[in-house]
GROMACS .gro file of C-alpha atoms in nm:
model
  213
    1ARG     CA    1   4.647   1.227 -10.276
    2ASP     CA    2   4.690   0.870 -10.397
    3CYS     CA    3   5.038   0.874 -10.245
    4LEU     CA    4   4.905   0.992  -9.909
    5LEU     CA    5   4.628   0.734  -9.920
    6SER     CA    6   4.876   0.461 -10.002
    7ARG     CA    7   5.102   0.572  -9.715
    8GLY     CA    8   4.806   0.577  -9.477
    9LEU     CA    9   4.700   0.229  -9.577
   10GLY     CA   10   5.058   0.117  -9.531
   11ASP     CA   11   5.061   0.255  -9.176
   12VAL     CA   12   4.738   0.071  -9.100
   13TYR     CA   13   4.889  -0.249  -9.239
   14LYS     CA   14   5.199  -0.205  -9.023
   15ARG     CA   15   4.987  -0.151  -8.711
   16GLN     CA   16   4.793  -0.466  -8.794
   17GLN     CA   17   5.113  -0.667  -8.843
   18PHE     CA   18   5.303  -0.506  -8.555
   19PRO     CA   19   5.037  -0.368  -8.318
   20PHE     CA   20   5.272  -0.314  -8.023
   21SER     CA   21   5.497  -0.025  -8.112
   22ASP     CA   22   5.758   0.114  -7.876
   23VAL     CA   23   5.526   0.406  -7.801
   24GLU     CA   24   5.238   0.175  -7.717
   25ARG     CA   25   5.459  -0.036  -7.494
   26GLN     CA   26   5.579   0.276  -7.313
   27ILE     CA   27   5.219   0.384  -7.262
   28GLN     CA   28   5.141   0.043  -7.112
   29LEU     CA   29   5.436   0.077  -6.873
   30GLU     CA   30   5.339   0.428  -6.768
   31LEU     CA   31   4.978   0.324  -6.722
   32MET     CA   32   5.063   0.038  -6.485
   33HIS     CA   33   5.291   0.273  -6.291
   34ALA     CA   34   5.013   0.532  -6.267
   35TYR     CA   35   4.769   0.268  -6.142
   36TYR     CA   36   5.016   0.160  -5.874
   37GLN     CA   37   5.095   0.515  -5.764
   38SER     CA   38   4.725   0.596  -5.731
   39SER     CA   39   4.664   0.275  -5.528
   40GLN     CA   40   4.447   0.122  -5.801
   41LEU     CA   41   4.625  -0.204  -5.731
   42GLU     CA   42   4.398  -0.448  -5.913
   43GLN     CA   43   4.423  -0.237  -6.227
   44ALA     CA   44   4.800  -0.224  -6.188
   45VAL     CA   45   4.816  -0.604  -6.170
   46ASP     CA   46   4.591  -0.636  -6.475
   47ALA     CA   47   4.802  -0.387  -6.669
   48ALA     CA   48   5.122  -0.570  -6.574
   49ASP     CA   49   4.974  -0.906  -6.675
   50THR     CA   50   4.864  -0.761  -7.009
   51PHE     CA   51   5.211  -0.623  -7.078
   52ILE     CA   52   5.380  -0.952  -6.989
   53ARG     CA   53   5.136  -1.152  -7.199
   54GLU     CA   54   5.170  -0.926  -7.505
   55ASN     CA   55   5.546  -0.870  -7.472
   56PRO     CA   56   5.690  -1.188  -7.318
   57VAL     CA   57   6.049  -1.119  -7.430
   58HIS     CA   58   6.051  -0.741  -7.387
   59ASP     CA   59   6.340  -0.599  -7.186
   60ARG     CA   60   6.099  -0.430  -6.943
   61VAL     CA   61   5.917  -0.746  -6.837
   62ASP     CA   62   6.120  -0.730  -6.517
   63TYR     CA   63   5.966  -0.391  -6.442
   64ALA     CA   64   5.616  -0.525  -6.509
   65LEU     CA   65   5.681  -0.812  -6.266
   66TYR     CA   66   5.812  -0.564  -6.011
   67ILE     CA   67   5.501  -0.345  -6.032
   68LYS     CA   68   5.282  -0.655  -6.012
   69GLY     CA   69   5.466  -0.774  -5.703
   70LEU     CA   70   5.448  -0.431  -5.540
   71SER     CA   71   5.075  -0.414  -5.606
   72TYR     CA   72   5.017  -0.745  -5.431
   73PHE     CA   73   5.259  -0.645  -5.154
   74GLU     CA   74   5.074  -0.320  -5.087
   75GLY     CA   75   4.734  -0.491  -5.093
   76GLU     CA   76   4.451  -0.493  -4.846
   77ALA     CA   77   4.638  -0.642  -4.551
   78GLY     CA   78   4.908  -0.377  -4.573
   79LEU     CA   79   4.655  -0.097  -4.584
   80LEU     CA   80   4.464  -0.231  -4.285
   81GLU     CA   81   4.781  -0.259  -4.080
   82ARG     CA   82   4.911   0.083  -4.181
   83TRP     CA   83   4.591   0.283  -4.139
   84PHE     CA   84   4.410   0.100  -3.862
   85ARG     CA   85   4.711  -0.050  -3.684
   86GLN     CA   86   4.560  -0.396  -3.693
   87ASP     CA   87   4.779  -0.700  -3.630
   88THR     CA   88   4.757  -0.892  -3.957
   89THR     CA   89   4.981  -1.181  -3.849
   90LYS     CA   90   4.673  -1.373  -3.733
   91ARG     CA   91   4.480  -1.305  -4.053
   92PRO     CA   92   4.504  -1.513  -4.373
   93PRO     CA   93   4.782  -1.366  -4.586
   94GLY     CA   94   4.555  -1.278  -4.880
   95ASP     CA   95   4.767  -1.152  -5.169
   96THR     CA   96   5.092  -1.179  -4.974
   97ASP     CA   97   5.164  -1.522  -5.118
   98LEU     CA   98   5.105  -1.385  -5.469
   99ALA     CA   99   5.355  -1.108  -5.399
  100TYR     CA  100   5.601  -1.372  -5.279
  101LEU     CA  101   5.562  -1.581  -5.595
  102THR     CA  102   5.584  -1.277  -5.822
  103PHE     CA  103   5.902  -1.144  -5.660
  104ARG     CA  104   6.056  -1.491  -5.673
  105ARG     CA  105   5.974  -1.514  -6.042
  106LEU     CA  106   6.139  -1.175  -6.098
  107ILE     CA  107   6.458  -1.275  -5.916
  108GLU     CA  108   6.482  -1.616  -6.081
  109ARG     CA  109   6.423  -1.488  -6.435
  110TYR     CA  110   6.608  -1.158  -6.405
  111PRO     CA  111   6.875  -1.192  -6.133
  112ASP     CA  112   7.065  -0.889  -6.268
  113SER     CA  113   6.760  -0.665  -6.290
  114ASP     CA  114   6.768  -0.323  -6.125
  115TYR     CA  115   6.462  -0.434  -5.928
  116SER     CA  116   6.592  -0.769  -5.800
  117ALA     CA  117   6.765  -0.633  -5.489
  118ASP     CA  118   6.451  -0.458  -5.366
  119ALA     CA  119   6.241  -0.763  -5.456
  120GLN     CA  120   6.475  -0.976  -5.244
  121GLN     CA  121   6.430  -0.747  -4.944
  122ARG     CA  122   6.054  -0.765  -4.983
  123ILE     CA  123   6.072  -1.144  -5.002
  124LEU     CA  124   6.247  -1.145  -4.666
  125ALA     CA  125   5.968  -0.932  -4.519
  126ILE     CA  126   5.706  -1.161  -4.672
  127LYS     CA  127   5.881  -1.465  -4.528
  128GLU     CA  128   5.852  -1.312  -4.183
  129ARG     CA  129   5.481  -1.242  -4.235
  130MET     CA  130   5.402  -1.586  -4.377
  131SER     CA  131   5.614  -1.774  -4.123
  132THR     CA  132   5.440  -1.595  -3.835
  133TYR     CA  133   5.098  -1.676  -3.976
  134GLU     CA  134   5.180  -2.043  -4.038
  135ASN     CA  135   5.313  -2.072  -3.682
  136TYR     CA  136   4.996  -1.912  -3.549
  137ILE     CA  137   4.789  -2.183  -3.720
  138ALA     CA  138   5.031  -2.457  -3.611
  139GLY     CA  139   5.011  -2.329  -3.253
  140TYR     CA  140   4.632  -2.337  -3.269
  141TYR     CA  141   4.643  -2.702  -3.377
  142LEU     CA  142   4.892  -2.778  -3.099
  143ARG     CA  143   4.676  -2.619  -2.830
  144HIS     CA  144   4.374  -2.817  -2.948
  145GLY     CA  145   4.549  -3.153  -2.959
  146ALA     CA  146   4.578  -3.184  -3.337
  147TYR     CA  147   4.942  -3.277  -3.313
  148VAL     CA  148   4.994  -3.422  -3.661
  149ALA     CA  149   4.839  -3.112  -3.818
  150ALA     CA  150   5.060  -2.895  -3.598
  151VAL     CA  151   5.373  -3.078  -3.714
  152ASN     CA  152   5.274  -3.053  -4.079
  153ARG     CA  153   5.199  -2.682  -4.059
  154ALA     CA  154   5.516  -2.599  -3.866
  155LYS     CA  155   5.726  -2.814  -4.099
  156PHE     CA  156   5.579  -2.634  -4.400
  157ALA     CA  157   5.664  -2.297  -4.246
  158LEU     CA  158   6.018  -2.414  -4.172
  159GLU     CA  159   6.083  -2.545  -4.522
  160GLU     CA  160   5.899  -2.285  -4.728
  161TYR     CA  161   6.015  -1.980  -4.532
  162ASN     CA  162   6.361  -2.093  -4.435
  163GLY     CA  163   6.565  -1.809  -4.289
  164ALA     CA  164   6.275  -1.632  -4.120
  165SER     CA  165   6.301  -1.549  -3.751
  166GLY     CA  166   5.989  -1.760  -3.699
  167ASN     CA  167   6.186  -2.076  -3.777
  168ALA     CA  168   6.269  -2.109  -3.405
  169GLU     CA  169   5.900  -2.111  -3.316
  170SER     CA  170   5.832  -2.369  -3.589
  171LEU     CA  171   6.093  -2.598  -3.435
  172ARG     CA  172   5.952  -2.549  -3.085
  173ILE     CA  173   5.604  -2.640  -3.209
  174MET     CA  174   5.739  -2.949  -3.386
  175ALA     CA  175   5.929  -3.060  -3.076
  176GLU     CA  176   5.626  -3.019  -2.852
  177ALA     CA  177   5.394  -3.194  -3.096
  178TYR     CA  178   5.633  -3.487  -3.144
  179ASP     CA  179   5.665  -3.511  -2.766
  180ALA     CA  180   5.284  -3.529  -2.733
  181LEU     CA  181   5.277  -3.797  -3.003
  182GLY     CA  182   5.543  -3.998  -2.820
  183ILE     CA  183   5.791  -3.977  -3.110
  184SER     CA  184   6.102  -3.911  -2.905
  185ASP     CA  185   6.362  -3.938  -3.182
  186LEU     CA  186   6.196  -3.670  -3.397
  187ARG     CA  187   6.133  -3.458  -3.087
  188ASP     CA  188   6.503  -3.470  -3.001
  189ASP     CA  189   6.599  -3.397  -3.363
  190ALA     CA  190   6.385  -3.082  -3.358
  191ARG     CA  191   6.541  -2.976  -3.026
  192ARG     CA  192   6.894  -3.033  -3.159
  193VAL     CA  193   6.825  -2.823  -3.468
  194LEU     CA  194   6.676  -2.551  -3.250
  195ALA     CA  195   6.976  -2.549  -3.017
  196ALA     CA  196   7.227  -2.552  -3.304
  197ASN     CA  197   7.066  -2.279  -3.512
  198PHE     CA  198   6.925  -2.051  -3.244
  199PRO     CA  199   7.185  -2.049  -2.962
  200ASN     CA  200   7.058  -1.714  -2.836
  201ASP     CA  201   6.700  -1.829  -2.819
  202GLY     CA  202   6.536  -1.784  -2.480
  203ASP     CA  203   6.466  -2.156  -2.451
  204TYR     CA  204   6.823  -2.256  -2.542
  205VAL     CA  205   6.933  -2.361  -2.192
  206GLU     CA  206   6.614  -2.556  -2.138
  207VAL     CA  207   6.650  -2.728  -2.475
  208LEU     CA  208   7.009  -2.836  -2.399
  209SER     CA  209   6.896  -2.993  -2.074
  210LEU     CA  210   6.628  -3.195  -2.254
  211ILE     CA  211   6.831  -3.345  -2.535
  212HIS     CA  212   7.097  -3.612  -2.528
  213ILE     CA  213   7.384  -3.537  -2.768
   0.00000   0.00000   0.00000
């Protein structure tokens, strides 16, 4: 009996010294997966954050980041668009930017992870969403004569979401805003970049006729 008691106390001591056993870590991973699969997305994010905080060097941190990113990605805006067919490109992105940052963190920290390729594809989709939204705001500023604000917003979209199809629209907004501001050199620069990078754009011929190379 004394031996059993001693062994039991030893187990308690070990749990106190090393509270996160492999079994407990696996339970944490399965729990965050279950939350995500059942669309309890906030709980999935919380579970992923807890795992990352308690196991910062664990070899499954990449998976926790992936689940966290997916949970943000599949958030409220995605549900509204999928179930009610609402156009979310004119709505604030909500958790989309958090998904973007989480997936970027995953790729940068774990470039060889099994989840990095899918995260990269989702980043491309997020870039499209965010670029479209930023251009919508920039276009609003342009239509209401806030030309400096339009330039700043379009420039942000161009730099932050480089590679998105919306980059052409960002350049068009910048060119038009610079033209309204009377800054001809920057207007022509924007037109040159547009013509060089988007030769199949519908405004290509018009752009070429307006710039002096």
